[in-house]
Amino acid sequence: MECVFGLVGNGFAIVAADTSAVHSILVHKNNEDKIMLLDSHKLIAASGEPGDRVQFTEYVQKNVSLYQFRNGIPLTTAAAANFTRGELATALRKLGFLSKLCCSFESFHVLCHASVALQNPYSVNILMAGYDKEAGASLYYIDYIATLHKVDKGAFGYGSYFSLSTMDRHFRSDMSVEEAIELVDKCITEIRSRLVIAPPNFVIKIVDKDGARTHAWRQSVQDVTTASV
């Protein structure tokens, strides 16, 4: 029951995500940070299969850092979003290509089977927020089949049914930080009260001309460490 959503205000962008690490019917932890710092002025919030989410967001983060190290200038938010979209699209198409190859060359079945296993598409949905001197604040919607859109507001997960409708009702492009935080809290309240299995805790992060940073945690459940027997 993951929930990731974000919006762009007047000179800033905000993203929020639940912090539950869940497998099947079990909740493993309630303080998993699903919003990663790409660089000083970019955030990437992701939902999806835990392994894909962690591995792919780290892969994007390291490549963004590598580009800045090699060239001496950071990628813009738009360039980082297009790079991310390209990597998702490449992984998506490699599976089909290698599957056809396996069918054509049966003698290489074992090798191709291993290659296909290593080239599965990433099951991950992303909201990328950033701030650039020329373009200002921006938010990009990137889904698991490599759809890319620049948006004013967006959401993924079951919580999107409630957060999108709440943002549709209250969102304005000229919102102040305080108004945007109030709207984010309304979305969290709506998710907690309406979703049948709602995540209890959320993290909120903001990016503006001063950089990307954690704004607040909204916690209703604390992780409890079980004493060893």
Short mmCIF file of C-alpha atoms in Angstrom, two decimals:
data_model
loop_
_atom_site.label_atom_id
_atom_site.label_comp_id
_atom_site.label_asym_id
_atom_site.label_seq_id
_atom_site.Cartn_x
_atom_site.Cartn_y
_atom_site.Cartn_z
CA MET A 1 0.00 0.00 0.00
CA GLU A 2 2.70 2.47 -1.00
CA CYS A 3 2.01 6.19 -1.28
CA VAL A 4 4.28 8.69 -3.02
CA PHE A 5 3.11 12.15 -4.06
CA GLY A 6 4.47 15.60 -4.76
CA LEU A 7 3.68 19.10 -6.00
CA VAL A 8 5.34 22.28 -7.25
CA GLY A 9 4.72 25.60 -5.57
CA ASN A 10 6.06 29.12 -5.92
CA GLY A 11 9.81 28.54 -6.17
CA PHE A 12 9.94 25.08 -4.58
CA ALA A 13 8.87 21.47 -4.97
CA ILE A 14 7.70 19.10 -2.24
CA VAL A 15 7.61 15.30 -2.27
CA ALA A 16 6.19 12.99 0.38
CA ALA A 17 6.33 9.22 0.74
CA ASP A 18 5.23 6.57 3.18
CA THR A 19 8.00 4.92 5.20
CA SER A 20 6.70 1.36 5.48
CA ALA A 21 8.80 -1.61 4.37
CA VAL A 22 6.26 -4.35 3.68
CA HIS A 23 6.40 -7.90 2.33
CA SER A 24 3.23 -9.93 1.92
CA ILE A 25 1.21 -9.47 5.15
CA LEU A 26 4.25 -8.40 7.21
CA VAL A 27 5.47 -4.90 8.05
CA HIS A 28 9.23 -5.11 8.53
CA LYS A 29 9.88 -1.49 9.49
CA ASN A 30 8.15 1.88 9.63
CA ASN A 31 11.09 4.22 9.02
CA GLU A 32 12.20 3.35 5.47
CA ASP A 33 13.16 6.56 3.64
CA LYS A 34 11.94 6.23 0.03
CA ILE A 35 13.07 9.72 -1.02
CA MET A 36 16.73 9.86 -2.04
CA LEU A 37 18.94 12.90 -2.42
CA LEU A 38 20.32 12.88 -5.99
CA ASP A 39 22.48 15.96 -5.50
CA SER A 40 22.28 19.26 -3.65
CA HIS A 41 19.16 20.40 -5.57
CA LYS A 42 17.41 17.17 -6.66
CA LEU A 43 15.22 14.57 -4.98
CA ILE A 44 14.00 11.22 -6.29
CA ALA A 45 10.99 9.58 -4.64
CA ALA A 46 10.26 6.01 -5.68
CA SER A 47 7.72 3.26 -5.16
CA GLY A 48 7.72 -0.33 -6.38
CA GLU A 49 9.44 -3.61 -5.66
CA PRO A 50 11.89 -2.96 -2.79
CA GLY A 51 14.91 -4.44 -4.56
CA ASP A 52 14.27 -2.53 -7.79
CA ARG A 53 13.52 0.67 -5.91
CA VAL A 54 16.74 0.67 -3.91
CA GLN A 55 19.01 -0.61 -6.69
CA PHE A 56 17.67 1.65 -9.44
CA THR A 57 17.56 4.87 -7.40
CA GLU A 58 21.13 4.25 -6.22
CA TYR A 59 22.15 3.60 -9.84
CA VAL A 60 20.64 6.92 -10.95
CA GLN A 61 22.23 8.76 -8.01
CA LYS A 62 25.71 7.45 -8.78
CA ASN A 63 25.42 8.25 -12.49
CA VAL A 64 24.26 11.80 -11.75
CA SER A 65 27.27 12.20 -9.45
CA LEU A 66 29.58 10.68 -12.08
CA TYR A 67 28.39 13.16 -14.71
CA GLN A 68 29.11 16.08 -12.39
CA PHE A 69 32.55 14.65 -11.51
CA ARG A 70 33.50 14.21 -15.17
CA ASN A 71 32.14 17.48 -16.51
CA GLY A 72 32.37 19.85 -13.56
CA ILE A 73 28.71 20.88 -13.84
CA PRO A 74 25.58 19.14 -12.52
CA LEU A 75 22.79 17.77 -14.69
CA THR A 76 19.65 19.87 -14.83
CA THR A 77 16.51 18.32 -13.39
CA ALA A 78 15.14 17.82 -16.92
CA ALA A 79 18.36 16.09 -18.03
CA ALA A 80 18.38 13.82 -14.96
CA ALA A 81 14.73 12.91 -15.59
CA ASN A 82 15.45 12.09 -19.24
CA PHE A 83 18.45 9.97 -18.25
CA THR A 84 16.28 8.08 -15.76
CA ARG A 85 13.57 7.57 -18.35
CA GLY A 86 16.16 6.31 -20.85
CA GLU A 87 17.53 3.71 -18.44
CA LEU A 88 14.02 2.43 -17.67
CA ALA A 89 13.23 2.23 -21.39
CA THR A 90 16.49 0.39 -22.15
CA ALA A 91 15.84 -2.21 -19.43
CA LEU A 92 12.25 -2.61 -20.65
CA ARG A 93 13.35 -3.36 -24.22
CA LYS A 94 16.33 -5.59 -23.42
CA LEU A 95 14.02 -8.26 -22.03
CA GLY A 96 12.08 -8.57 -25.29
CA PHE A 97 15.24 -8.59 -27.42
CA LEU A 98 16.96 -11.30 -25.37
CA SER A 99 13.79 -13.41 -25.25
CA LYS A 100 13.62 -13.42 -29.07
CA LEU A 101 17.32 -14.30 -29.17
CA CYS A 102 16.72 -17.30 -26.92
CA CYS A 103 13.97 -18.56 -29.21
CA SER A 104 16.19 -18.19 -32.30
CA PHE A 105 19.27 -19.89 -30.91
CA GLU A 106 18.24 -22.87 -28.81
CA SER A 107 21.87 -23.98 -28.37
CA PHE A 108 22.46 -20.86 -26.29
CA HIS A 109 19.37 -21.42 -24.16
CA VAL A 110 21.20 -21.59 -20.83
CA LEU A 111 23.28 -18.49 -21.57
CA CYS A 112 20.30 -16.54 -22.81
CA HIS A 113 18.17 -17.63 -19.86
CA ALA A 114 20.81 -16.22 -17.51
CA SER A 115 20.99 -13.00 -19.55
CA VAL A 116 17.23 -12.54 -19.43
CA ALA A 117 17.27 -13.05 -15.68
CA LEU A 118 19.80 -10.22 -15.37
CA GLN A 119 17.94 -7.85 -17.73
CA ASN A 120 14.46 -7.75 -16.24
CA PRO A 121 12.69 -4.37 -16.42
CA TYR A 122 12.68 -2.31 -13.25
CA SER A 123 9.37 -2.37 -11.40
CA VAL A 124 9.69 1.15 -10.06
CA ASN A 125 7.71 4.40 -10.32
CA ILE A 126 9.44 7.72 -9.74
CA LEU A 127 8.72 11.33 -8.90
CA MET A 128 11.81 13.50 -9.45
CA ALA A 129 11.85 17.00 -7.97
CA GLY A 130 14.53 19.61 -8.46
CA TYR A 131 15.45 23.26 -8.58
CA ASP A 132 17.51 24.93 -11.34
CA LYS A 133 18.62 28.56 -11.47
CA GLU A 134 17.16 29.12 -14.93
CA ALA A 135 14.08 26.89 -14.87
CA GLY A 136 13.17 27.13 -11.18
CA ALA A 137 11.41 24.29 -9.40
CA SER A 138 10.08 21.31 -11.36
CA LEU A 139 8.56 17.87 -10.85
CA TYR A 140 8.78 14.91 -13.23
CA TYR A 141 6.53 11.84 -13.33
CA ILE A 142 8.28 8.66 -14.55
CA ASP A 143 6.50 5.30 -14.39
CA TYR A 144 7.74 1.73 -14.72
CA ILE A 145 7.15 1.60 -18.50
CA ALA A 146 9.29 4.72 -19.01
CA THR A 147 6.54 7.31 -19.40
CA LEU A 148 7.92 10.77 -18.67
CA HIS A 149 5.87 13.91 -17.98
CA LYS A 150 6.63 17.24 -16.38
CA VAL A 151 3.78 17.87 -13.94
CA ASP A 152 2.62 20.35 -11.32
CA LYS A 153 1.44 17.53 -9.06
CA GLY A 154 1.65 13.76 -9.20
CA ALA A 155 1.28 10.57 -7.19
CA PHE A 156 1.87 6.82 -7.26
CA GLY A 157 0.46 3.94 -5.26
CA TYR A 158 -2.93 3.27 -3.71
CA GLY A 159 -2.68 6.56 -1.86
CA SER A 160 -2.82 8.37 -5.21
CA TYR A 161 -6.59 7.77 -5.34
CA PHE A 162 -6.97 10.14 -2.40
CA SER A 163 -3.95 12.45 -2.70
CA LEU A 164 -4.64 13.33 -6.35
CA SER A 165 -8.27 14.19 -5.68
CA THR A 166 -7.27 16.28 -2.65
CA MET A 167 -4.61 18.13 -4.65
CA ASP A 168 -7.06 18.67 -7.52
CA ARG A 169 -9.35 20.41 -5.06
CA HIS A 170 -6.82 22.55 -3.18
CA PHE A 171 -3.70 22.92 -5.35
CA ARG A 172 -2.60 26.31 -6.68
CA SER A 173 0.57 27.01 -8.65
CA ASP A 174 1.37 30.07 -6.51
CA MET A 175 1.20 28.27 -3.15
CA SER A 176 3.63 29.25 -0.41
CA VAL A 177 5.66 26.63 1.45
CA GLU A 178 3.30 26.82 4.44
CA GLU A 179 0.24 26.33 2.23
CA ALA A 180 1.87 23.42 0.42
CA ILE A 181 2.79 21.70 3.68
CA GLU A 182 -0.80 22.15 4.85
CA LEU A 183 -2.00 20.51 1.62
CA VAL A 184 0.45 17.63 2.05
CA ASP A 185 -0.88 17.09 5.57
CA LYS A 186 -4.43 17.04 4.20
CA CYS A 187 -3.38 14.34 1.73
CA ILE A 188 -1.77 12.29 4.51
CA THR A 189 -4.87 12.64 6.71
CA GLU A 190 -7.09 11.56 3.82
CA ILE A 191 -4.92 8.52 3.08
CA ARG A 192 -4.83 7.47 6.73
CA SER A 193 -8.58 7.81 7.13
CA ARG A 194 -9.78 6.38 3.80
CA LEU A 195 -7.29 3.70 2.70
CA VAL A 196 -8.18 0.28 4.13
CA ILE A 197 -4.55 -0.61 4.92
CA ALA A 198 -2.95 2.80 5.27
CA PRO A 199 0.74 3.37 5.99
CA PRO A 200 1.08 5.12 9.35
CA ASN A 201 4.24 7.18 8.79
CA PHE A 202 5.36 9.62 6.10
CA VAL A 203 8.45 11.68 5.31
CA ILE A 204 8.24 15.09 3.63
CA LYS A 205 11.14 16.64 1.74
CA ILE A 206 11.48 19.97 -0.02
CA VAL A 207 13.82 21.42 -2.66
CA ASP A 208 14.22 25.11 -3.48
CA LYS A 209 16.96 27.65 -4.19
CA ASP A 210 18.56 26.76 -0.83
CA GLY A 211 18.85 23.07 -1.72
CA ALA A 212 17.13 19.76 -0.99
CA ARG A 213 16.39 18.79 2.59
CA THR A 214 14.07 16.87 4.88
CA HIS A 215 11.22 19.06 6.10
CA ALA A 216 9.45 16.74 8.53
CA TRP A 217 8.38 13.23 9.47
CA ARG A 218 4.71 12.54 10.11
CA GLN A 219 4.72 9.55 12.46
CA SER A 220 1.83 7.81 14.17
CA VAL A 221 3.69 4.52 14.82
CA GLN A 222 7.21 4.18 16.23
CA ASP A 223 9.48 1.22 15.45
CA VAL A 224 9.92 -0.98 18.52
CA THR A 225 13.09 -3.00 18.97
CA THR A 226 12.35 -6.47 20.26
CA ALA A 227 14.60 -7.60 23.09
CA SER A 228 16.65 -10.70 22.35
CA VAL A 229 15.76 -13.80 24.35
#
